[in-house]
C-alpha cells in the first residue's frame, strides 16, 4: 500500500516536472488564474470551468453588463479574457471594486459566481452572500524568522481575540495580542479561520473562498501587517489550512461552479462528507491539484506565512473518513483498500513541494488515526509532515476530570497516554485546544473549578478547596503535558490564564449572541483576580523551556510512576521533573532517580506564591546527589514533596555540576 502510494507520487512528480516550468510554475498558478495585472496594466483573467457553455465577466467596471465582456474558450476547460487599460493607462478594473463571473451552463442556465481564485471577498451588511472584490494594492516584503527548534504554539482565532461582544480585527490582534504572545514565550502562532468562510459559526472550517483572507476582520493589508509585526518579534505564523473539504455554498463557494456536480469535487456520493455536509475534492484531477498546490504557495508568498496546520487529515486519508472507525494501532487499519491513495499522494506531494521550495516551512497534521510514517520524509515513503497533533492527550485529561476521583487517577495510564507515540515522528502535545472549548464541552479550568470561578477567583479572599485544587492541577497538567507529551506544545488563546466557560459562536440557536465568542482578557488585566497567577506560570513554563530546550531533546526517561504515592518523576534535557498528584499525602526525604551526579536547584515550582501556590519550598535549597542507584539511574537525591490537605504541587529542578 505504502509502496504503491510512493510510486503514484513519483508519477505525479514526473508529470509536474515535465509540465512547462515544472512544479515551480505549476504551484504559482494563482499568478495566471483569477485576475492578474500585466506590466502594461492590462488585466488577464483565466478560469477553469469544463462544464460551462460560455463565460462572461461583469462588475462595477462595466455597469454590471452581463454580456459585454465574454471569455474566450481554450483547451482543457479553460477560459481567458484580457481587459486593456483605460485611456489614462490605469487598470480597467479599479482596486476594491466588485466582480462576478457569469456562467452559461449547457442546459441553458445562467449562474453568477465568484472566481475560485478570488483574493478577497466580502459581503454587504444586510446580505448573506459574499462577493468577489478586485484587490490590487502594493504589497510590502515580510522577512521570516528562523524555524524554531522547540515549537511552542499559540493557537488563536482573530475574531474572538477581544473581551468585547463583536468580531475582533486584525489590527486589534496586532496591537493587543502579539505583545501578550511574545511575553508568554510562545514562538509560533497558529491562526484559525483566516481562509474566507461565509458562516462564522463554522469556526473557519467551511471554506468558500480559498485564496481570500477573511474580510470580517479587516483587509488583506492588515493581515499582512499583523504577520509582519509577528515576524519582527521572532514569532513564526502558521495557517490552519482546510484542503480536506469545502463548503456546499454555490453562490459564493466552489460548489457547482460550472453548473456540474463535480468540477473541483468527486460526484456524489464520493464527493460529499455525510457528517460535515460539505464537498470533497477530486485530488486526482490535474486542475484541482493545480488549484490546491497553488493555494499553499499563495499563502506562503503573498502573506508570508511560515507553514500550515492541515485540518481534517484523517478524513483525507481514508475512504471511510474516520466515521465510525476506531483506531487501535493495528497496521491493518492503515494499509488496505480503505486508504484513499489519491488524497494520500496529494499530501505527500504538498509536503514535498513545500519543503523543497521553503526549507524552513513547518507542516502539522491533524490526524487522530495514528497513520504510520505520517511525520517521516517523503523520500522514506512517509507523508512528509514535520509534526502531528497528539490528539489523545487532551481527551485523556477531560476523561480523567469527568470520570475519576483524585485518588483514582492512574499514573501509569497518564504516562502511557503522554508517551504513546512512534519514535522519530514528532508530536505537538496539548492539554486543551479549541476542540475542548466548543459548546457542549468547556475549558480545562471550568472543568476543574466550574461555577466557583464566578465568585471565588479573587486573591483578596482565601482560596476555597475547589479553587485551590483547580489552580494547582491546572498548572500541573499543563507542565506535565509540556514536559512529557511531545516535541512541541500548543495552547489555545485564553487558556493560558484559565479562561472560564466555553466557546459558542453567534447562531440562530443562541439568538446570534457574541457572549461566548470572545476571550475575556479583562479578567487577566484585573490585578486582584487569580487569572494573572495562571498566566505567570504559563509564561515562566515557556521561558524555562526556552532556556533548557526539553521539547527539542530526546524522549524523557521516566524513573517513577508510583500508583500508591501518585508521583511521577522523569528527566529530560538534563533537567528533572517531579509531580505529586496525591490528594492528601505529603512526602519528606522522598528519593528520586537522577542520571547526572552533582548539585540540583529548583527552577520552576508550581507551589510558588507568584503562581497561586502556597510558597512552602525554599528556592535557595541545594540538593546533592548520592551515588545510590535508584529506579534505573546510577544516582539519586532526596526531595521534599509537601502537601496540605487537598493541595497538589509539582516542581522542576535544574542539574548543576558541583
XYZ file of C-alpha atoms in Angstrom:
658
model
C 0.000 0.000 0.000
C 2.694 2.463 1.041
C 4.899 1.447 -1.879
C 2.003 1.900 -4.310
C 1.453 5.398 -2.909
C 5.131 6.182 -3.346
C 5.021 5.012 -6.967
C 1.973 7.190 -7.606
C 3.813 10.112 -6.055
C 6.768 9.576 -8.379
C 4.431 9.549 -11.393
C 2.788 12.786 -10.272
C 6.165 14.419 -9.682
C 7.313 13.314 -13.126
C 4.179 14.868 -14.659
C 4.848 18.097 -12.794
C 8.495 18.207 -13.805
C 7.588 17.590 -17.441
C 4.988 20.362 -17.419
C 6.144 23.727 -18.735
C 8.105 25.404 -15.965
C 7.918 22.351 -13.664
C 6.227 22.441 -10.255
C 7.793 25.863 -9.622
C 5.464 27.353 -12.217
C 2.610 24.906 -11.600
C 2.287 25.961 -7.959
C 2.307 29.625 -8.950
C -0.900 29.190 -10.941
C -2.505 31.917 -8.820
C -0.410 34.253 -10.992
C -2.362 33.193 -14.098
C -5.808 32.186 -12.795
C -8.408 34.590 -11.460
C -7.100 38.019 -12.444
C -3.541 39.279 -12.875
C -2.290 42.755 -13.712
C 0.233 42.727 -16.561
C 3.218 45.124 -16.882
C 1.221 47.383 -19.235
C -1.661 47.491 -16.673
C -3.888 45.280 -18.791
C -5.774 42.658 -16.768
C -5.587 38.956 -17.640
C -8.497 36.782 -16.444
C -8.479 32.980 -16.552
C -10.881 30.372 -15.150
C -11.287 26.608 -15.313
C -14.925 25.658 -15.993
C -15.002 22.481 -18.108
C -18.778 22.094 -17.835
C -19.656 25.639 -18.955
C -21.111 26.657 -22.324
C -19.911 30.290 -22.085
C -18.343 32.693 -19.556
C -18.707 36.465 -19.205
C -17.185 38.984 -16.797
C -19.354 41.630 -15.197
C -18.965 44.076 -12.342
C -18.689 47.700 -11.276
C -16.235 48.355 -14.123
C -18.845 47.804 -16.884
C -22.024 48.817 -15.061
C -22.870 45.128 -14.492
C -23.398 44.451 -18.188
C -23.763 40.650 -18.354
C -22.714 40.208 -21.996
C -20.180 42.917 -22.891
C -17.038 41.043 -21.818
C -17.036 37.373 -22.907
C -14.235 34.968 -22.082
C -12.580 33.012 -24.910
C -12.755 29.240 -24.658
C -9.387 27.464 -24.562
C -8.410 23.768 -24.452
C -8.824 21.647 -21.294
C -11.834 23.572 -19.967
C -10.023 26.885 -19.583
C -11.438 30.324 -20.374
C -9.484 33.567 -20.881
C -10.225 37.273 -21.079
C -7.897 40.284 -21.471
C -9.037 43.768 -20.470
C -6.808 46.541 -21.900
C -6.015 49.521 -19.627
C -8.099 52.689 -19.599
C -7.134 55.746 -21.628
C -5.114 57.049 -18.653
C -3.185 53.753 -18.655
C -4.674 52.671 -15.309
C -6.193 49.157 -14.994
C -9.714 48.717 -16.394
C -10.936 47.400 -13.033
C -10.270 49.626 -10.041
C -8.886 48.347 -6.752
C -11.628 47.420 -4.215
C -14.466 47.082 -6.765
C -16.836 44.153 -7.268
C -16.723 41.469 -9.991
C -18.692 38.355 -10.939
C -18.178 35.540 -13.432
C -21.376 34.870 -15.398
C -21.503 31.149 -16.247
C -23.835 29.967 -19.004
C -24.491 26.265 -18.482
C -25.108 23.664 -21.166
C -28.713 23.260 -20.055
C -29.404 26.972 -20.630
C -28.941 28.193 -17.062
C -27.161 31.385 -16.022
C -25.033 31.387 -12.834
C -23.289 34.282 -11.062
C -20.082 33.080 -9.473
C -17.085 34.364 -7.557
C -13.787 33.315 -9.098
C -12.396 30.299 -7.201
C -9.091 32.201 -7.282
C -10.554 35.418 -5.799
C -8.010 37.061 -3.476
C -10.621 38.974 -1.483
C -14.370 38.568 -0.928
C -16.751 40.432 1.359
C -20.442 40.966 1.928
C -22.669 43.943 2.486
C -24.072 44.364 5.983
C -27.587 43.087 5.252
C -26.512 40.325 2.846
C -25.556 36.707 3.494
C -23.741 36.319 0.149
C -20.055 37.105 -0.277
C -18.938 38.936 -3.420
C -15.656 38.915 -5.328
C -13.736 42.148 -4.789
C -10.775 43.040 -7.005
C -7.874 43.631 -4.612
C -4.682 45.045 -6.060
C -2.752 47.340 -3.684
C 1.058 47.440 -3.492
C 2.463 44.652 -1.285
C 5.312 45.022 1.264
C 8.010 42.389 1.888
C 7.984 40.324 5.092
C 11.214 38.723 6.354
C 10.722 35.362 8.061
C 12.285 34.347 11.411
C 14.348 31.170 11.631
C 12.483 27.919 12.172
C 12.308 27.264 15.960
C 13.998 24.160 17.341
C 11.426 23.975 20.142
C 7.955 24.751 18.824
C 5.666 26.492 21.327
C 2.383 27.217 19.533
C -0.254 29.767 20.483
C -3.446 28.686 18.681
C -5.555 31.768 18.022
C -8.742 32.993 16.368
C -8.602 36.657 15.358
C -12.354 37.199 15.680
C -12.594 36.183 19.341
C -9.366 37.877 20.481
C -11.142 40.593 22.465
C -13.382 40.782 25.565
C -15.908 42.795 23.558
C -19.006 41.112 22.148
C -18.123 41.574 18.480
C -15.862 40.278 15.728
C -12.368 41.490 16.600
C -9.968 42.726 13.916
C -6.518 42.031 12.511
C -5.479 45.432 13.870
C -6.707 44.535 17.360
C -4.692 41.312 17.218
C -1.574 43.189 16.133
C -1.913 45.818 18.855
C -3.231 43.818 21.801
C -2.467 40.130 21.240
C 1.012 39.984 19.723
C 2.690 41.654 22.752
C 0.935 39.153 25.080
C 2.006 36.171 22.977
C 5.595 37.417 22.907
C 5.575 37.978 26.683
C 4.219 34.453 27.254
C 7.193 32.919 25.450
C 5.361 31.371 22.503
C 7.418 31.403 19.299
C 4.684 30.302 16.898
C 1.099 31.412 16.239
C -1.377 29.056 14.590
C -4.140 31.157 13.044
C -7.595 29.676 12.626
C -10.449 30.846 10.401
C -8.357 33.019 8.054
C -9.435 31.459 4.751
C -12.770 33.066 3.884
C -15.840 31.282 5.191
C -19.364 32.611 4.781
C -20.669 31.034 8.014
C -18.860 32.494 11.047
C -20.090 29.739 13.382
C -18.283 27.110 11.276
C -15.118 28.179 13.161
C -13.483 28.701 9.762
C -13.810 25.088 8.593
C -16.420 25.573 5.835
C -14.298 27.453 3.291
C -15.989 29.362 0.477
C -13.031 31.328 -0.995
C -9.669 29.588 -0.714
C -7.421 32.437 -1.839
C -9.184 35.173 0.151
C -8.294 36.237 3.696
C -11.447 36.707 5.731
C -12.810 40.212 5.298
C -14.793 40.160 8.548
C -11.566 41.003 10.449
C -10.266 43.665 8.045
C -8.342 43.946 4.790
C -5.578 41.746 3.363
C -3.081 44.525 4.055
C -3.986 44.497 7.748
C -3.374 40.734 7.888
C -0.026 41.224 6.172
C 0.890 43.891 8.716
C -0.091 41.553 11.553
C 2.183 38.794 10.229
C 4.966 41.309 9.603
C 4.822 42.526 13.217
C 4.820 38.922 14.476
C 7.926 38.253 12.386
C 9.600 41.342 13.833
C 9.073 39.753 17.278
C 10.703 36.495 16.163
C 7.359 34.656 16.020
C 6.530 32.354 13.103
C 2.933 32.140 11.887
C 1.113 29.012 10.665
C -2.143 28.992 8.707
C -4.847 26.499 9.623
C -5.405 25.339 6.044
C -8.526 23.397 5.037
C -7.907 21.231 1.967
C -9.888 18.275 3.307
C -13.269 19.593 2.169
C -15.149 22.736 1.053
C -18.429 24.460 1.778
C -21.511 23.387 -0.176
C -22.330 27.058 -0.942
C -22.938 27.699 -4.633
C -23.475 31.473 -4.749
C -20.161 32.313 -3.054
C -18.357 28.945 -2.913
C -16.797 26.352 -5.239
C -19.783 24.008 -5.285
C -21.295 23.579 -8.797
C -19.040 26.367 -10.095
C -19.542 25.338 -13.720
C -23.064 24.014 -13.171
C -21.977 20.378 -12.835
C -21.984 18.330 -9.614
C -18.255 17.687 -9.922
C -15.732 20.219 -11.341
C -13.468 20.572 -8.269
C -15.021 17.595 -6.474
C -15.938 13.969 -6.934
C -19.554 13.484 -7.949
C -21.816 12.300 -5.108
C -21.772 10.157 -3.092
C -17.947 10.068 -3.016
C -17.781 13.828 -3.299
C -19.845 14.532 -0.187
C -18.981 14.275 3.519
C -22.027 12.941 5.339
C -21.165 14.389 8.764
C -19.736 17.746 7.700
C -22.337 18.373 4.966
C -19.554 19.539 2.668
C -17.885 18.681 -0.662
C -14.780 16.507 -1.061
C -12.055 17.315 -3.575
C -11.036 15.133 -6.504
C -7.306 15.015 -5.741
C -6.558 13.032 -8.910
C -7.666 15.938 -11.136
C -4.799 17.911 -12.663
C -6.648 21.219 -12.295
C -7.735 20.510 -8.709
C -4.139 19.694 -7.871
C -3.065 22.963 -9.536
C -5.678 24.845 -7.519
C -4.745 23.369 -4.120
C -0.953 23.382 -4.508
C -1.064 26.939 -5.819
C -3.250 27.830 -2.849
C -0.492 26.725 -0.475
C 2.075 28.658 -2.479
C -0.181 31.758 -2.460
C -0.384 31.932 1.333
C 3.386 31.424 1.646
C 4.266 34.027 -0.984
C 1.588 36.699 -0.663
C 1.166 36.767 3.111
C 4.491 35.210 4.174
C 3.010 32.517 6.376
C 5.675 30.140 7.679
C 3.761 26.903 7.259
C 0.460 25.137 7.762
C -1.636 23.104 10.135
C -3.524 20.761 7.788
C -7.068 20.258 9.047
C -9.041 17.037 8.666
C -6.157 14.802 7.614
C -7.885 11.684 8.961
C -10.857 12.368 6.685
C -8.499 12.700 3.720
C -6.541 9.520 4.381
C -9.414 7.035 4.373
C -12.438 6.414 2.187
C -14.462 5.998 5.390
C -13.171 9.436 6.561
C -12.751 8.048 10.077
C -16.537 7.905 10.516
C -17.455 5.054 12.864
C -13.880 3.781 12.836
C -11.804 3.250 15.936
C -8.031 3.025 15.612
C -6.209 0.571 17.854
C -2.815 0.870 16.177
C -3.023 -2.398 14.261
C -1.294 -1.977 10.906
C -4.225 -3.492 9.026
C -6.129 -0.297 9.850
C -3.628 1.805 7.894
C -2.714 -0.328 4.890
C -5.547 -1.622 2.754
C -8.275 -0.658 0.350
C -9.790 1.712 2.902
C -6.870 4.116 2.332
C -7.582 6.893 -0.185
C -4.379 6.853 -2.198
C -5.318 9.911 -4.249
C -5.515 12.187 -1.221
C -2.558 10.465 0.445
C -0.411 11.177 -2.620
C -1.688 14.771 -2.662
C -0.470 15.238 0.929
C 2.912 13.708 0.060
C 3.156 15.985 -2.958
C 2.162 19.076 -0.964
C 4.776 18.388 1.708
C 7.468 17.584 -0.844
C 6.873 20.804 -2.768
C 6.570 22.985 0.341
C 9.772 21.673 1.906
C 11.633 21.859 -1.410
C 10.636 25.460 -2.093
C 10.721 26.584 1.565
C 13.204 24.500 3.603
C 12.095 26.117 6.886
C 8.390 25.557 6.216
C 6.551 23.854 9.108
C 3.672 21.458 8.430
C 1.459 19.952 11.132
C -1.110 17.193 10.557
C -4.398 16.950 12.426
C -4.721 13.172 12.385
C -6.420 11.117 15.071
C -5.775 7.737 13.418
C -2.031 7.460 14.045
C -1.110 6.726 10.411
C 2.466 5.304 10.438
C 5.172 7.410 8.752
C 2.897 10.465 8.670
C 5.811 12.516 10.000
C 8.635 10.859 8.123
C 10.188 12.237 4.950
C 8.616 11.648 1.554
C 11.920 10.173 0.398
C 11.415 7.445 3.038
C 7.898 6.695 1.837
C 6.340 8.878 4.529
C 3.845 11.686 4.080
C 6.400 14.387 4.898
C 4.762 16.283 7.786
C 7.006 17.817 10.439
C 4.590 17.223 13.333
C 1.300 15.539 14.148
C -1.125 16.691 16.826
C -1.174 14.370 19.866
C -4.965 14.356 19.945
C -5.352 11.612 22.562
C -3.766 13.738 25.311
C -6.498 16.386 25.767
C -9.163 13.683 25.521
C -7.440 11.807 28.328
C -7.340 14.868 30.618
C -11.014 15.615 30.026
C -11.914 11.964 30.656
C -9.988 11.964 33.949
C -11.619 15.157 35.167
C -15.091 13.965 34.158
C -14.951 10.411 35.450
C -12.356 9.924 38.187
C -11.883 10.973 41.790
C -8.438 12.346 42.613
C -7.469 9.192 44.484
C -8.360 7.056 41.429
C -6.003 8.776 38.986
C -3.878 6.142 37.248
C -0.275 7.377 36.980
C 0.730 4.605 34.577
C -2.185 5.322 32.248
C -1.425 9.062 32.242
C 2.239 8.448 31.439
C 1.315 5.929 28.731
C -1.002 8.431 27.033
C 1.646 11.158 27.146
C 4.388 8.944 25.707
C 2.400 6.770 23.286
C 3.946 7.981 20.031
C 6.222 6.496 17.406
C 9.888 7.218 17.873
C 11.186 9.605 15.245
C 7.758 11.110 14.473
C 7.336 14.450 16.220
C 4.150 15.282 18.088
C 2.552 18.514 19.287
C 1.302 17.966 22.844
C -1.510 19.989 24.371
C -3.811 19.793 27.378
C -6.647 21.525 25.506
C -7.256 23.213 22.157
C -10.274 24.835 20.522
C -11.949 21.403 20.257
C -12.234 21.048 24.036
C -13.667 24.567 24.485
C -16.523 24.328 21.964
C -20.137 24.407 23.107
C -21.103 21.062 24.619
C -17.759 20.919 26.388
C -15.825 23.502 28.396
C -12.323 24.693 29.176
C -9.997 22.733 31.447
C -10.211 25.438 34.108
C -14.021 25.285 34.050
C -13.964 21.501 34.412
C -11.759 21.986 37.468
C -13.489 24.948 39.155
C -16.854 25.374 37.399
C -19.261 27.936 38.907
C -16.839 28.940 41.683
C -14.869 30.819 39.016
C -17.692 33.388 39.027
C -17.352 34.191 42.733
C -14.108 32.923 44.286
C -11.220 33.897 41.993
C -10.234 36.998 43.976
C -6.802 36.946 45.580
C -8.192 39.239 48.305
C -10.002 36.284 49.871
C -8.758 32.865 50.948
C -8.926 30.153 48.329
C -11.770 27.690 48.681
C -10.828 23.987 48.395
C -12.297 23.874 44.856
C -10.342 26.915 43.639
C -7.159 25.726 45.362
C -7.378 22.274 43.795
C -8.278 23.718 40.396
C -5.439 26.228 40.246
C -2.813 23.696 41.337
C -3.999 20.974 38.950
C -4.329 23.410 36.038
C -0.613 24.194 36.345
C 0.484 20.608 36.933
C -1.491 19.190 34.000
C -0.003 21.767 31.637
C 3.580 21.320 32.860
C 3.354 17.521 32.713
C 1.950 17.720 29.173
C 4.617 20.265 28.178
C 7.491 18.199 29.547
C 6.473 14.668 28.616
C 3.887 14.798 25.839
C 5.786 15.636 22.663
C 8.338 17.599 20.662
C 6.160 20.700 20.519
C 3.498 22.289 22.722
C 0.217 24.050 21.925
C -2.073 26.349 23.893
C -5.417 27.762 22.751
C -5.974 31.507 23.129
C -7.014 32.442 26.666
C -6.440 29.039 28.234
C -3.016 30.132 29.455
C -4.792 32.095 32.208
C -7.556 29.557 32.853
C -10.304 31.001 30.684
C -13.732 30.082 32.102
C -16.771 28.646 30.343
C -16.729 27.596 26.661
C -16.879 28.801 23.057
C -20.106 29.340 21.153
C -20.344 31.460 18.022
C -23.362 33.623 17.139
C -26.061 31.479 15.528
C -29.800 31.031 15.480
C -29.696 28.710 18.492
C -28.252 31.419 20.782
C -30.015 34.461 19.289
C -26.834 35.483 17.425
C -25.053 36.172 20.708
C -21.332 37.012 20.905
C -21.218 36.435 24.663
C -19.215 33.202 24.366
C -17.447 34.154 21.113
C -14.822 36.269 22.855
C -11.820 35.912 25.138
C -12.155 37.727 28.460
C -8.713 39.317 28.775
C -10.334 41.813 31.141
C -10.200 39.027 33.761
C -6.444 38.749 33.275
C -5.977 42.509 33.436
C -7.862 42.780 36.761
C -4.974 42.674 39.232
C -6.765 41.106 42.194
C -8.053 38.082 40.266
C -6.076 34.837 40.224
C -6.075 34.556 36.434
C -2.840 36.548 36.412
C -1.221 33.821 38.560
C -2.002 31.132 35.998
C -0.762 33.453 33.239
C 2.531 33.948 35.109
C 3.052 30.197 35.453
C 2.363 29.614 31.743
C 4.812 32.392 30.847
C 7.579 31.063 33.073
C 6.981 27.476 31.951
C 7.633 28.554 28.347
C 10.608 30.690 29.297
C 12.108 27.788 31.232
C 11.689 25.514 28.225
C 13.307 28.176 26.056
C 16.343 28.064 28.359
C 16.693 24.267 28.654
C 15.063 23.049 25.435
C 13.354 19.860 26.530
C 10.970 19.905 23.549
C 13.934 19.571 21.185
C 15.565 16.889 23.355
C 15.198 13.092 23.029
C 12.233 11.484 24.828
C 12.229 11.577 28.613
C 13.471 8.810 30.883
C 10.639 8.018 33.302
C 12.051 6.791 36.581
C 8.826 6.728 38.620
C 5.085 6.411 38.073
C 4.122 5.315 41.577
C 0.450 4.422 41.923
C 0.326 4.443 45.706
C 2.197 7.723 46.119
C 0.624 9.278 42.980
C 4.095 10.508 41.992
C 5.589 10.879 38.505
C 9.314 11.547 38.027
C 11.231 11.869 34.773
C 14.304 13.606 33.398
C 14.715 15.222 30.007
C 17.281 17.657 28.592
C 19.396 17.343 31.737
C 16.576 18.590 33.967
C 14.378 16.727 36.434
C 10.571 16.883 36.675
C 8.784 15.775 39.866
C 4.974 15.659 40.228
C 2.947 14.713 43.286
C -0.715 14.155 42.407
C -1.648 12.620 45.764
C -4.793 14.357 47.085
C -3.909 14.086 50.771
C -0.385 12.807 51.349
C 2.884 14.710 51.623
C 6.392 13.269 51.479
C 9.632 14.223 53.189
C 13.061 12.955 52.084
C 11.468 11.376 49.017
C 14.123 9.625 46.951
C 14.113 10.213 43.185
C 16.449 8.896 40.499
C 18.852 11.100 38.520
C 21.344 10.352 35.770
C 23.972 13.073 36.205
C 25.685 13.494 39.597
C 26.093 16.923 41.138
C 24.092 19.741 42.666
C 20.445 20.443 41.809
C 18.343 23.577 42.397
C 14.663 24.372 41.963
C 13.978 26.358 38.793
C 10.180 26.178 38.426
C 7.815 25.460 41.299
C 4.019 25.322 40.929
C 3.712 25.977 44.667
C 5.335 29.407 44.376
C 3.071 32.191 45.662
C 3.510 34.128 42.405
C 1.647 31.312 40.659
C -1.169 30.968 43.196
C 0.691 28.383 45.270
C 1.484 28.344 48.978
C 5.200 29.146 48.879
C 6.301 26.228 51.039
C 9.648 25.497 49.393
C 12.891 27.390 49.928
C 14.340 28.001 46.463
C 17.795 28.537 47.939
C 17.920 24.873 48.944
C 20.602 22.860 47.163
C 20.081 19.152 46.504
C 23.204 16.980 46.268
C 23.190 13.575 44.631
C 24.176 10.357 46.314
C 25.921 7.552 44.441
C 22.998 5.291 45.240
C 21.383 3.659 42.193
C 17.617 4.020 42.098
C 14.852 3.251 39.587
C 17.218 2.611 36.690
C 19.536 5.575 37.274
C 23.034 5.446 38.815
C 22.387 8.331 41.229
C 19.581 9.710 43.369
C 18.600 12.649 45.559
C 16.087 13.268 48.326
C 13.473 15.994 47.901
C 10.504 17.435 49.769
C 7.005 16.928 48.395
C 4.913 18.810 50.936
C 1.137 18.976 50.842
C -1.687 20.492 52.874
C -4.992 18.595 52.692
C -6.003 18.572 49.002
C -3.202 20.820 47.744
C -1.184 19.204 44.947
C 2.110 20.548 43.762
C 4.942 19.865 41.324
C 8.469 21.118 40.916
C 11.124 21.305 38.251
C 14.787 21.269 39.218
C 17.912 22.058 37.242
C 21.020 19.914 37.468
C 24.187 21.882 38.146
C 27.620 20.306 38.145
C 29.371 20.540 41.508
